[in-house]
Coordinates of C-alpha atoms in Angstrom, one line a residue:
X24 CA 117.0 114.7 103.0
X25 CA 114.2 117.3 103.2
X26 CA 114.5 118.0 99.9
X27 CA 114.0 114.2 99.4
X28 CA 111.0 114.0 101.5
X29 CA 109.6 116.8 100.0
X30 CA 109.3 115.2 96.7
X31 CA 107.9 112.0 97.5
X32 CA 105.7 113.4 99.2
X33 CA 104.4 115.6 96.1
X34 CA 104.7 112.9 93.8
X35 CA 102.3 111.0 96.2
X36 CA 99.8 113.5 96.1
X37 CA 99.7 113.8 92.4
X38 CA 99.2 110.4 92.1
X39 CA 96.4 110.3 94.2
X40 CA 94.5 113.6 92.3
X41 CA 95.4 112.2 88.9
X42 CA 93.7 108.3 90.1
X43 CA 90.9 110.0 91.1
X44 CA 90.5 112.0 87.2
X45 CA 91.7 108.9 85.4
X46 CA 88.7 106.9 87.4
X47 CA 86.1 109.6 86.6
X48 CA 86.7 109.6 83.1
X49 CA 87.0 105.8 83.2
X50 CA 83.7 105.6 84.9
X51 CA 81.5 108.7 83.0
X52 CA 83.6 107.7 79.7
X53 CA 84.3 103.9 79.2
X54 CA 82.3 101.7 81.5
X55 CA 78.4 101.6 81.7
X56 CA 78.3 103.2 85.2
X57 CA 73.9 103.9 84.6
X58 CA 72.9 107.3 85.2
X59 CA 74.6 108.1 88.4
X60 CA 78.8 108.0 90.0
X61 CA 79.3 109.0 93.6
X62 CA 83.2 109.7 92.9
X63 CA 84.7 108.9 96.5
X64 CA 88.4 109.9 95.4
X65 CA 91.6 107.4 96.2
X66 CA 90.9 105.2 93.1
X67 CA 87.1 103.8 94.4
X68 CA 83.8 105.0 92.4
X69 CA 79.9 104.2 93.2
X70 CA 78.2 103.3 90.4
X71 CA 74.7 102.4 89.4
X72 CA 75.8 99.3 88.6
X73 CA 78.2 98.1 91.1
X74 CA 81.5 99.5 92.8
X75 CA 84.7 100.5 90.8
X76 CA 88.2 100.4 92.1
X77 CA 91.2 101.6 90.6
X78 CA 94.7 100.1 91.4
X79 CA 97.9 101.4 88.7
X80 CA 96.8 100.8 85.2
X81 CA 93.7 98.2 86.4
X82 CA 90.2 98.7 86.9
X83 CA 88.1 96.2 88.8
X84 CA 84.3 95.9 87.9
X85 CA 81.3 93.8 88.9
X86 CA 81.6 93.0 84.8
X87 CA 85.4 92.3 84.8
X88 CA 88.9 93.6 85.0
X89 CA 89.7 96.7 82.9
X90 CA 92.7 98.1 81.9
X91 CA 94.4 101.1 79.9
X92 CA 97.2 102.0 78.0
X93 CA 97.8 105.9 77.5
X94 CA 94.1 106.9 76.2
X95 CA 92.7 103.7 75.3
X96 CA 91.0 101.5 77.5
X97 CA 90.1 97.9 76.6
X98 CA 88.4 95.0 78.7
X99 CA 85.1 92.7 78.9
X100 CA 85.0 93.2 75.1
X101 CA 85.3 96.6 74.9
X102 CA 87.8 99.0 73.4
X103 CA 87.9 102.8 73.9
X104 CA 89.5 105.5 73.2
X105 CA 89.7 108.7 74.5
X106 CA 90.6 112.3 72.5
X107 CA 90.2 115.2 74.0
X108 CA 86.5 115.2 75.6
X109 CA 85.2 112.7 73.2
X110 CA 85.4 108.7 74.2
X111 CA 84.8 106.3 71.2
X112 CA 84.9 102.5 70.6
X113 CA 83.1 99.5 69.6
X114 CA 79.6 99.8 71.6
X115 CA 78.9 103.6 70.8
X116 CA 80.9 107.3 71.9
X117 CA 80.3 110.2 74.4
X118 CA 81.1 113.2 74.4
X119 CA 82.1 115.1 78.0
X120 CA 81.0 118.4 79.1
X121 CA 82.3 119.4 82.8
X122 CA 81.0 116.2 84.7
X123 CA 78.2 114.9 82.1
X124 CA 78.8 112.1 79.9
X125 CA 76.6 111.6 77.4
X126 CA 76.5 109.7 73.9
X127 CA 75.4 106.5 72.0
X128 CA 76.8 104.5 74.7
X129 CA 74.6 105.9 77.4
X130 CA 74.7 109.3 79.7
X131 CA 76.4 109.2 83.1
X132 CA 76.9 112.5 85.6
X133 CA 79.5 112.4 88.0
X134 CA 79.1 113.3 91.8
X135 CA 82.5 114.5 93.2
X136 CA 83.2 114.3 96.7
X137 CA 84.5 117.3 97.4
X138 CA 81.4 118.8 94.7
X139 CA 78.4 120.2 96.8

């Protein structure tokens, strides 16, 4: 039974750490965030445009619902796709450098909560 426990309990917390990447790079990559993210962690974002919140495979947006499907992302007449550290689709691309995003379609940094 511990044994059990144990594992939920890890699988839990990976979820939770891999929301939180999938959201940044949703946020600095795909959506048009403006210049600035506050990333609060459990699936919610600040953007300069309006707040984000991740729940499973959706993303809800002041513009509309996103959602994603291994590395490509499509909603509000947008589709991208992500390879590596570079996001491209039908309004522009960005490349990714640590928490910069910058490209075509607009620059974006991203403030982590537990950065300082």
């Amino acid at each position: 039974m511990k044994a059990i426990t144990t594992i939920v309990v890890t699988a839990m917390l990976m979820a939770s750490v891999m929301g939180e990447d999938e959201l940044d790079d949703f946020s600095g990559g795909v959506y048009d965030s403006g210049n600035a993210v506050f990333s609060g962690g459990k699936g919610l974002a600040i953007t300069s445009n309006g707040l984000l919140v991740k729940v499973g495979i959706l993303t809800l947006t002041p513009k509309g619902c996103y959602s994603s499907c291994g590395d490509v992302s499509y909603g509000n007449g947008e589709i991208v796709t992500k390879s590596k550290f570079l996001y491209y689709g039908n309004k522009g691309t960005k490349v990714k450098d640590g928490n910069y995003y910058s490209g075509t379609a607009g620059s974006t940094y991203i403030y982590d909560s537990g950065s300082e």
